Coordinates of C-alpha atoms in Angstrom, one line a residue:
X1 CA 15.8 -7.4 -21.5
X2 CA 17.2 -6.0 -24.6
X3 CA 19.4 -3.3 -24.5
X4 CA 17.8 -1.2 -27.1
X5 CA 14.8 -2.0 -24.8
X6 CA 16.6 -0.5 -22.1
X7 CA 18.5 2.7 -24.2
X8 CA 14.7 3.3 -25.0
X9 CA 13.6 3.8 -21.3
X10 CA 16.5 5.4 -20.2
X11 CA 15.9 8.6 -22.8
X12 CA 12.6 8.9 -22.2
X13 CA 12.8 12.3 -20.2
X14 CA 14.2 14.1 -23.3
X15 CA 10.8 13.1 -25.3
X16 CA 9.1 16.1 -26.3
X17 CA 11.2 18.4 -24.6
X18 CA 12.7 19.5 -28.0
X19 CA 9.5 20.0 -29.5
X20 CA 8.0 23.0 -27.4
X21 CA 11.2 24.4 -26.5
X22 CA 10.2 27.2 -29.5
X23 CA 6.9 27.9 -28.3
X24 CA 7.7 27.8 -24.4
X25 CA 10.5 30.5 -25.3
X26 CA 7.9 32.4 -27.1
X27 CA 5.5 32.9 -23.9
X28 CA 7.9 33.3 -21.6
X29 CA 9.5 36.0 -23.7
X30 CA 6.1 37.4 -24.2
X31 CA 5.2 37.7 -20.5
X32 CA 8.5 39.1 -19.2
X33 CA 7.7 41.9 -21.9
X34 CA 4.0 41.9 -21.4
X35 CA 3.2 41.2 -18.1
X36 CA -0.5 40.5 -16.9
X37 CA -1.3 41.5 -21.1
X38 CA 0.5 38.2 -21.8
X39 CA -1.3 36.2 -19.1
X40 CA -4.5 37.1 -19.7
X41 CA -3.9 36.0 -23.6
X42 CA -2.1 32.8 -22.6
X43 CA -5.3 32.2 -20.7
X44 CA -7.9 33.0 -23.5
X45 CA -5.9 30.9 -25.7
X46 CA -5.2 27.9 -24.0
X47 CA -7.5 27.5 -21.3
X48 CA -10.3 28.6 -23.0
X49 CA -11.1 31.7 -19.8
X50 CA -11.9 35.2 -20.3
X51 CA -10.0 36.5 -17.0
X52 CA -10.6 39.6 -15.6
X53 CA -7.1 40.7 -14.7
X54 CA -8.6 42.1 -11.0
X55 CA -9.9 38.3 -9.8
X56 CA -6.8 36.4 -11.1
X57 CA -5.6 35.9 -7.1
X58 CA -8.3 34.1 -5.1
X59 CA -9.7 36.2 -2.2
X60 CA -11.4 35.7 0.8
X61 CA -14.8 34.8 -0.6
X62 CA -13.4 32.3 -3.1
X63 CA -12.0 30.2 -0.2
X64 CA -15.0 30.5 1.9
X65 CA -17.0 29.1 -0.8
X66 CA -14.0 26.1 -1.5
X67 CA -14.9 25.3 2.0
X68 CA -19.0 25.2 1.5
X69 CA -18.3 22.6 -1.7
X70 CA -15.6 20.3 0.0
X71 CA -17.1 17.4 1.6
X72 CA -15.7 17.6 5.3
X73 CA -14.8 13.8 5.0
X74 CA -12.5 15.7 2.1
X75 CA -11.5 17.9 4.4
X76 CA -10.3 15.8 7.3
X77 CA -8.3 13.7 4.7
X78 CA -6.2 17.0 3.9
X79 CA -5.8 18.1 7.4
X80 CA -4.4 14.1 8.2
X81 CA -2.3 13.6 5.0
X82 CA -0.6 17.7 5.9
X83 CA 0.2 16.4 9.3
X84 CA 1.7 13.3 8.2
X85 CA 3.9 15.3 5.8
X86 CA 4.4 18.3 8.4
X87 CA 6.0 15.6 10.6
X88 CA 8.2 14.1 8.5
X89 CA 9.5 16.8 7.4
X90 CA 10.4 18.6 10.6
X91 CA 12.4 15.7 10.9
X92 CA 14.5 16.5 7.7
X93 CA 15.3 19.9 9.3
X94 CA 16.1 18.6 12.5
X95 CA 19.3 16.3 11.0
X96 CA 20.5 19.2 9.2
X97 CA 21.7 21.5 11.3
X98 CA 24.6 20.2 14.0
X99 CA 27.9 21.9 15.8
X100 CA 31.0 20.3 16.7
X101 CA 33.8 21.8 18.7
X102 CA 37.2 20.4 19.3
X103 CA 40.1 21.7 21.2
X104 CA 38.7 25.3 20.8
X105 CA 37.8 25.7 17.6
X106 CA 33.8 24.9 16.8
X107 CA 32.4 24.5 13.7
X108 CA 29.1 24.2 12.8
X109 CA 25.9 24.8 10.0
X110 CA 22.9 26.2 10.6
X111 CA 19.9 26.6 8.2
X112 CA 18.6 29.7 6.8
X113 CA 15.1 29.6 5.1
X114 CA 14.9 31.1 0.9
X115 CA 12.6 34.0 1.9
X116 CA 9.9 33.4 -1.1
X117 CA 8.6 30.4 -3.5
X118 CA 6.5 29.7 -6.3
X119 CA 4.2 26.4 -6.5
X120 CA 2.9 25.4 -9.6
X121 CA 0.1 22.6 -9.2
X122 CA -1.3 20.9 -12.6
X123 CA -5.0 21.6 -13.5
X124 CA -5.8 19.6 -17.3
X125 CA -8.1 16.6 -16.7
X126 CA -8.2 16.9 -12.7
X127 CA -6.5 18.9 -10.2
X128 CA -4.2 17.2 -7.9
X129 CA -4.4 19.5 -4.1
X130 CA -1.5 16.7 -2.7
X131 CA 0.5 18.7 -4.7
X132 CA 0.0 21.7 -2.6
X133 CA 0.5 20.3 0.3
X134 CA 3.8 18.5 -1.1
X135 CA 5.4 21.1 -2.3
X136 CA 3.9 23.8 0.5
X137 CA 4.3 22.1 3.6
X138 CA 8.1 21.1 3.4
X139 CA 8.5 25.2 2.4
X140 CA 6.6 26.4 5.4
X141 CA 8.4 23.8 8.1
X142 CA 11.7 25.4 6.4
X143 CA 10.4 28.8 7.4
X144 CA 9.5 30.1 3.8
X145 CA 7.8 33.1 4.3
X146 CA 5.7 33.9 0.9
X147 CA 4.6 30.9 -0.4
X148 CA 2.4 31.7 -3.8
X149 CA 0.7 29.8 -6.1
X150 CA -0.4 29.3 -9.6
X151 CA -3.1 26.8 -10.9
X152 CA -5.1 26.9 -14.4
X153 CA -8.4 27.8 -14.5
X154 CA -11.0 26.1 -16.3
X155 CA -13.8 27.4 -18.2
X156 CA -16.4 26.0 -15.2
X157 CA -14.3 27.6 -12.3
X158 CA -11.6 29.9 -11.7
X159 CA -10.1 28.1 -8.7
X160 CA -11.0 24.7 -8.2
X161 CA -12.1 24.2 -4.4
X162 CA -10.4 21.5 -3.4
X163 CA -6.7 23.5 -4.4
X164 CA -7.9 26.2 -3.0
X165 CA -8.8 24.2 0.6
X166 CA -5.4 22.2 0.3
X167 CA -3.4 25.9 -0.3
X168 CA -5.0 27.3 3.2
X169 CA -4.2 24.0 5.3
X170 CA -0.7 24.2 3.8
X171 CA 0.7 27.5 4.3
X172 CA 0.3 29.2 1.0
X173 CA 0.0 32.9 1.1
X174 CA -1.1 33.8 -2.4
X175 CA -2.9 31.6 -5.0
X176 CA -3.3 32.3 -8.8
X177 CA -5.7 31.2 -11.6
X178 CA -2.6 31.3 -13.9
X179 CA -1.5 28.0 -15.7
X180 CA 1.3 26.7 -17.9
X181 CA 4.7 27.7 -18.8
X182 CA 3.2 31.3 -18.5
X183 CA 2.6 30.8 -15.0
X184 CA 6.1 29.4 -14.7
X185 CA 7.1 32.7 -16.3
X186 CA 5.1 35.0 -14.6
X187 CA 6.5 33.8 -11.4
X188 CA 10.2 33.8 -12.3
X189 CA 9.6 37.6 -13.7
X190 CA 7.1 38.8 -12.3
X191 CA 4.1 41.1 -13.3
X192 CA 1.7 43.9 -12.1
X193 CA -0.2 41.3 -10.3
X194 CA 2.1 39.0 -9.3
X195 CA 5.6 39.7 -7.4
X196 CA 8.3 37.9 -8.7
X197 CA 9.8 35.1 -6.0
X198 CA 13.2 33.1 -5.6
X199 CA 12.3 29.8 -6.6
X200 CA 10.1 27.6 -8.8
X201 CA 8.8 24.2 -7.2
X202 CA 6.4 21.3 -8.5
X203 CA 5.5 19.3 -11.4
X204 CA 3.5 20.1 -14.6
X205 CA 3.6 18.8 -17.9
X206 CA 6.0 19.5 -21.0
X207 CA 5.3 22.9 -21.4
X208 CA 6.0 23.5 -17.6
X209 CA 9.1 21.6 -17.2
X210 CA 10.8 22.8 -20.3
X211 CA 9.8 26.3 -18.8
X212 CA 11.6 25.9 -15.8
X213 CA 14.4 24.1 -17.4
X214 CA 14.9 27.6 -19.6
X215 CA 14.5 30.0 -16.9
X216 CA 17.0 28.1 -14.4
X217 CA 19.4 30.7 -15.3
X218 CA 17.3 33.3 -14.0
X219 CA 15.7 31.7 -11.0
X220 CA 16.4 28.6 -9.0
X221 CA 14.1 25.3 -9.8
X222 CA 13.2 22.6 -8.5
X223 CA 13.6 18.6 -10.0
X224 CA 12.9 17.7 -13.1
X225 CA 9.1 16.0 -12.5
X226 CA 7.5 14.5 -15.6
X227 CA 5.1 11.7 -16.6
X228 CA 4.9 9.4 -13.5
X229 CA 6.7 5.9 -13.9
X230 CA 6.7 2.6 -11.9
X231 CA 8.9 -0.2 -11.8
X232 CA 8.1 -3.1 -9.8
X233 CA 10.6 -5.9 -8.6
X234 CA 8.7 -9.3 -7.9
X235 CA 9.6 -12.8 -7.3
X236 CA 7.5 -15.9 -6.9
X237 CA 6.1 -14.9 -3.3
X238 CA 4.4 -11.9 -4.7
X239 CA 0.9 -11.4 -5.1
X240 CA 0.3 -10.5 -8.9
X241 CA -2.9 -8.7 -7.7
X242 CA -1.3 -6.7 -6.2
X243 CA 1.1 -5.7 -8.7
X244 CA -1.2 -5.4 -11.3
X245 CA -3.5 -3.0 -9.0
X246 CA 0.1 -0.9 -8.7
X247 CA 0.5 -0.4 -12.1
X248 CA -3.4 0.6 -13.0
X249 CA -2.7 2.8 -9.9
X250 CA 0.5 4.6 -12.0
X251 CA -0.9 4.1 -15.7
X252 CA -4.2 6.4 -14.5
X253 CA -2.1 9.5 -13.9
X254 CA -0.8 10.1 -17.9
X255 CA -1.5 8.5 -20.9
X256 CA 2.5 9.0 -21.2
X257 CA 3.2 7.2 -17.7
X258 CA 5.7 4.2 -17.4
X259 CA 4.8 1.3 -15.9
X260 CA 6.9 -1.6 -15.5
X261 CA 7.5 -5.1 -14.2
X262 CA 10.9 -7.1 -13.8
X263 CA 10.1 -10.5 -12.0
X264 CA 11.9 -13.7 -11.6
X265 CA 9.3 -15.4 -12.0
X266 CA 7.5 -16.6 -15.3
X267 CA 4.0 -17.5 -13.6
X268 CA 4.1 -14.2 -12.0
X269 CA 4.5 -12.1 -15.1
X270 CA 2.3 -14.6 -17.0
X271 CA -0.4 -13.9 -14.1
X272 CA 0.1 -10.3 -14.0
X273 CA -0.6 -10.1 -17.3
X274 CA -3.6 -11.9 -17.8
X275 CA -5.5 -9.8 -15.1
X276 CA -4.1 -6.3 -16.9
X277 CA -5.7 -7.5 -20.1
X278 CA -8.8 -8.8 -18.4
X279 CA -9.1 -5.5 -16.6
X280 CA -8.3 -3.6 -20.2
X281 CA -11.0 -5.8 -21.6
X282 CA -13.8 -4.4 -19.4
X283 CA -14.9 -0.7 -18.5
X284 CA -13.1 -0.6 -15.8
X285 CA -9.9 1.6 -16.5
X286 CA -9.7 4.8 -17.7
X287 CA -8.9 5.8 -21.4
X288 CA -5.8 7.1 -19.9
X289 CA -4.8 3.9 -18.6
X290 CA -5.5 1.5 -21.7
X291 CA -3.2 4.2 -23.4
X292 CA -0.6 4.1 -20.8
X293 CA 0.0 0.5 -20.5
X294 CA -0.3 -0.3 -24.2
X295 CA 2.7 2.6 -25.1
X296 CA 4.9 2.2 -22.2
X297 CA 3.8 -1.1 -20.2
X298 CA 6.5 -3.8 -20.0
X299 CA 6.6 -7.3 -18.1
X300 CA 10.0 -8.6 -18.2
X301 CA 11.4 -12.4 -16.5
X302 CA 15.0 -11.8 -15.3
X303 CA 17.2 -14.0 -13.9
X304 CA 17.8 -13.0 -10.5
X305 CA 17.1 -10.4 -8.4
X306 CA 20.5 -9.2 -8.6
X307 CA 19.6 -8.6 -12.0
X308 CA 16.3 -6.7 -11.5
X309 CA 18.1 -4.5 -9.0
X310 CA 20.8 -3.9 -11.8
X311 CA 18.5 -3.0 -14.5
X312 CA 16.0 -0.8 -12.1
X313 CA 19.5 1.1 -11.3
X314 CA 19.8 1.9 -14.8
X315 CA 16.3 3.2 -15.4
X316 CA 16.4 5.2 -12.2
X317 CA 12.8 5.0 -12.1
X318 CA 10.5 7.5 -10.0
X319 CA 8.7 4.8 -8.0
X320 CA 10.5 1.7 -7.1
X321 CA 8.3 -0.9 -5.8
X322 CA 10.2 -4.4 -3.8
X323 CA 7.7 -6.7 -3.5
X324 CA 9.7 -10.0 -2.7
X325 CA 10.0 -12.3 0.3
X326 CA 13.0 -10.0 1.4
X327 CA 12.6 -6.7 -0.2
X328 CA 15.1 -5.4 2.4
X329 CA 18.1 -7.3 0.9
X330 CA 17.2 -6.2 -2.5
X331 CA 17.0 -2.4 -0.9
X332 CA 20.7 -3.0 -0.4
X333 CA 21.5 -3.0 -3.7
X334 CA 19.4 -0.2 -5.3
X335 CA 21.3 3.7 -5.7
X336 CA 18.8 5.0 -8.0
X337 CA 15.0 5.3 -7.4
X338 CA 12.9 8.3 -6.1
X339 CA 11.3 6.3 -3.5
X340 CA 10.9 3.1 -2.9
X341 CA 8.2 1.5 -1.2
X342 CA 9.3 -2.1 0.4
X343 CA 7.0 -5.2 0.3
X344 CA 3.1 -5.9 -0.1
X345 CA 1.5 -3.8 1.9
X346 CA 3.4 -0.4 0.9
X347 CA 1.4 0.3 -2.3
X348 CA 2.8 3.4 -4.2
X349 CA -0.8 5.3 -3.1
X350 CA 0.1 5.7 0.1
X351 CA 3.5 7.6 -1.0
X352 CA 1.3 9.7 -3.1
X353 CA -1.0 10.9 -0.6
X354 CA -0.8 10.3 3.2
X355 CA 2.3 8.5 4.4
X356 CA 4.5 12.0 4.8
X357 CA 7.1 11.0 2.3
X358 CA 7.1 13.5 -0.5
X359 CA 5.7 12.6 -4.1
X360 CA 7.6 15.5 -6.1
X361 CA 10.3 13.0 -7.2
X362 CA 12.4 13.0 -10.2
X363 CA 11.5 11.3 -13.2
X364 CA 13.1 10.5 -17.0
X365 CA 16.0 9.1 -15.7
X366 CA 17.1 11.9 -13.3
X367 CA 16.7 9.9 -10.0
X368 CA 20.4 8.8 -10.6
X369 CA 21.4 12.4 -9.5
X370 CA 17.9 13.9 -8.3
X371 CA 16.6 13.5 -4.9
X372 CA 12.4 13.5 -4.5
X373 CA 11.2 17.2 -2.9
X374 CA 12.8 17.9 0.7
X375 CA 13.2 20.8 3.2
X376 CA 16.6 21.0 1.7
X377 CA 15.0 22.5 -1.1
X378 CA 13.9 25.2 0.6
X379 CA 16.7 26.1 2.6
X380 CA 20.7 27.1 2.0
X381 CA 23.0 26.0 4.6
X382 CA 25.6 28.5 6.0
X383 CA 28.8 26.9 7.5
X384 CA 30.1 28.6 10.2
X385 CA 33.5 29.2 12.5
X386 CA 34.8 30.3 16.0
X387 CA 38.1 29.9 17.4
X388 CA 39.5 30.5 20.7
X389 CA 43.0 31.7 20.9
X390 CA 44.0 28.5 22.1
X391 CA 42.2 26.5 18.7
X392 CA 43.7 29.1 16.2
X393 CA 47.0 27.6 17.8
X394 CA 46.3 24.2 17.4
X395 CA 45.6 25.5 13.2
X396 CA 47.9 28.2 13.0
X397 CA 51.3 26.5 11.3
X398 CA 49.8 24.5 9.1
X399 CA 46.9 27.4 8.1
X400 CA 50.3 29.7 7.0
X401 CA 52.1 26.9 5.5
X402 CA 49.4 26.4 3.2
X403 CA 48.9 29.9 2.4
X404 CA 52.4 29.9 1.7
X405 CA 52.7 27.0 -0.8
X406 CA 49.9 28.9 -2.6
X407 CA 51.3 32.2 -3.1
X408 CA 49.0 34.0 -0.9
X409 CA 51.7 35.7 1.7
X410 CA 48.4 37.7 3.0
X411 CA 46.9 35.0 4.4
X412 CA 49.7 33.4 6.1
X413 CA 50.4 37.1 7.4
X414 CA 46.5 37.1 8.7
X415 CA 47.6 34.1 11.1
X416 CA 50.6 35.7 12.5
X417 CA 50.0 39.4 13.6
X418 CA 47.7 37.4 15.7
X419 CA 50.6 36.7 17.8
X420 CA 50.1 33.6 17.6
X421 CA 53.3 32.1 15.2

């Protein structure tokens, strides 16, 4: 693989972020000035609603009707796929918090929840209610107590049911017909309608991530989430139908979606490709796919796997895939991925939806010093001390000799009307 071929993936998250950055400082500008005013133009404009400014936050009515059009096949999915995530992440919280103690002096952290949090969940061509329970679920297990938020309307529905279904199994206290960066905006801010909160969680598109990017300052932010991306590391024991179903699976979600495949095998690649274009060929995929795999689609032979695992390092790609007769070796070797899914039976679907893991991940490049979505993101840690007088002994000369060598006479004096020097 050329290495303009690889410069050329590894700045794809600064695409297009140039381009709004103009207009999204416009509408944030415009609803930190304007409140709900700005909103409801934002709306008009872009999603093509007239919003009455008293039905922007869904009520009780507007879930009970959610629940009348869900399908309760729909229904028990959600409830499955939350408890899957619920569990894993109680487990996150559990290895944060430990205490140590040691000739008298103990030292440990304990975990202290943010007190409020802002989802935004896409809308555009379909609305994605894993998102909610991604991004809501890990907040609540925390101990987040106001969860909000914000999803565009569309000129058929104000809320769309399945969102609003996902936002009660998860946790969410508040939910908005608000999309974009002025959602982003009105949540960082504030408005009549919608309290402010203390930080900004899940993915959108352009407009949306450059909007949080510029209001970082004010508020804290989650991960940089863009287009989603695949890479997939094969070798001869693969199954190309497989991979080939794994990258449809990634190319579906955004015409702008990276899908990729670095194999040490030629009949693999060769294989994998004829049953993309045969699949292209027919009605089969979407118009979001053929676009997808015809912009950013790449099959690439290496020469080992050390060399696949060297070159999926540098990309840093969202979803990793190891789909070789020992993807745990190759594993070993990878520092840069937002999750990786190991061998043939661990398609990236099952990340996505049910398995528990989280699918907020970093993407363009920023899963070299991103982590995917976590309880730690909802959480600060607070570090904490107690000494006997017998541990501030054990401390005490070299605590003041310190103190000393810096200048700071006070704090070496703190140690010793103790009594204890």
């Amino acid at each position: 693989m050329s290495r303009e071929i690889i410069q050329q993936i590894t700045l794809r998250g600064l695409r297009g972020l140039q381009r709004v950055e103009k207009d999204v400082r416009e509408i944030i500008e415009a609803v930190r000035t304007r409140g709900d005013e700005a909103l409801l133009e934002f709306t008009r404009k872009f999603d093509y609603v007239e919003l009455d400014p008293n039905v922007m936050r869904a009520d009780r009515e507007d879930f009970e009707a959610a629940y009348r059009s869900v399908r309760p096949e729909e229904i028990r999915a959600l409830k499955r796929a939350a408890s899957n995530i619920k569990r894993f992440h109680k487990n996150q919280l559990q290895r944060i918090r430990f205490e140590q103690t040691m000739g008298g002096v103990t030292l440990g952290v304990v975990a202290r929840p943010i007190s409020s949090i802002g989802i935004y969940t896409p809308g555009g061509k379909t609305a994605y209610p894993s998102s909610i329970l991604m991004c809501a679920i890990p907040a609540k297990v925390a101990g987040v107590e106001r969860i909000i938020a914000c999803s565009p309307p569309s000129p058929q529905s104000r809320f769309n049911p399945h969102i609003l279904v996902a936002s009660e199994i998860a946790g969410v206290s508040e939910i908005y017909s608000i999309g974009g960066a002025q959602a982003v905006a009105a949540m960082a801010y504030g408005t009549a309608s919608i309290k402010p909160v203390e930080k900004i969680v899940g993915p959108g598109n352009v407009y949306v991530t450059v909007a949080k990017q510029l209001l970082s300052r004010h508020i804290s932010v989650d991960l940089p989430a863009g287009p989603s991306e695949i890479l997939i590391i094969a070798d001869e024991h693969a199954d190309p139908k497989f991979i080939a179903a794994d990258l449809l699976a990634q190319a579906e979600h955004d015409e702008n979606a990276q899908c990729i495949l670095l194999t040490t095998s030629e009949r693999i690649g060769g294989e994998v490709k004829r049953i993309l274009d045969q699949t292209l060929a027919s009605s089969t995929p979407s118009p979001v796919s053929r676009v997808a795999l015809e912009k950013s689609g790449l099959i690439a032979v290496v020469h080992d796997l050390q060399e696949a695992a060297r070159l999926s390092n540098e990309i840093a790609p969202e979803h990793l895939v190891i789909m070789t007769r020992d993807p745990g070796s190759v594993f070993k070797a990878i520092r840069n991925a937002g999750l990786v899914f190991l061998g043939k039976y661990s398609p990236v679907a099952v990340g996505d939806y049910s398995a528990g893991t989280n699918h907020v991940l970093p993407t363009g490049g920023y899963a070299r010093t991103y982590s995917g979505l976590s309880v730690r993101d909802f959480i600060k840690t607070i570090g904490y001390v107690r000494c006997s007088k017998t541990g501030l002994r054990r401390l005490a000369r070299e605590t003041a000799t310190l103190a000393e060598i810096e200048g700071f006479q006070a704090h070496s004096n703190s140690i010793k009307v103790r009594g204890i020097l």
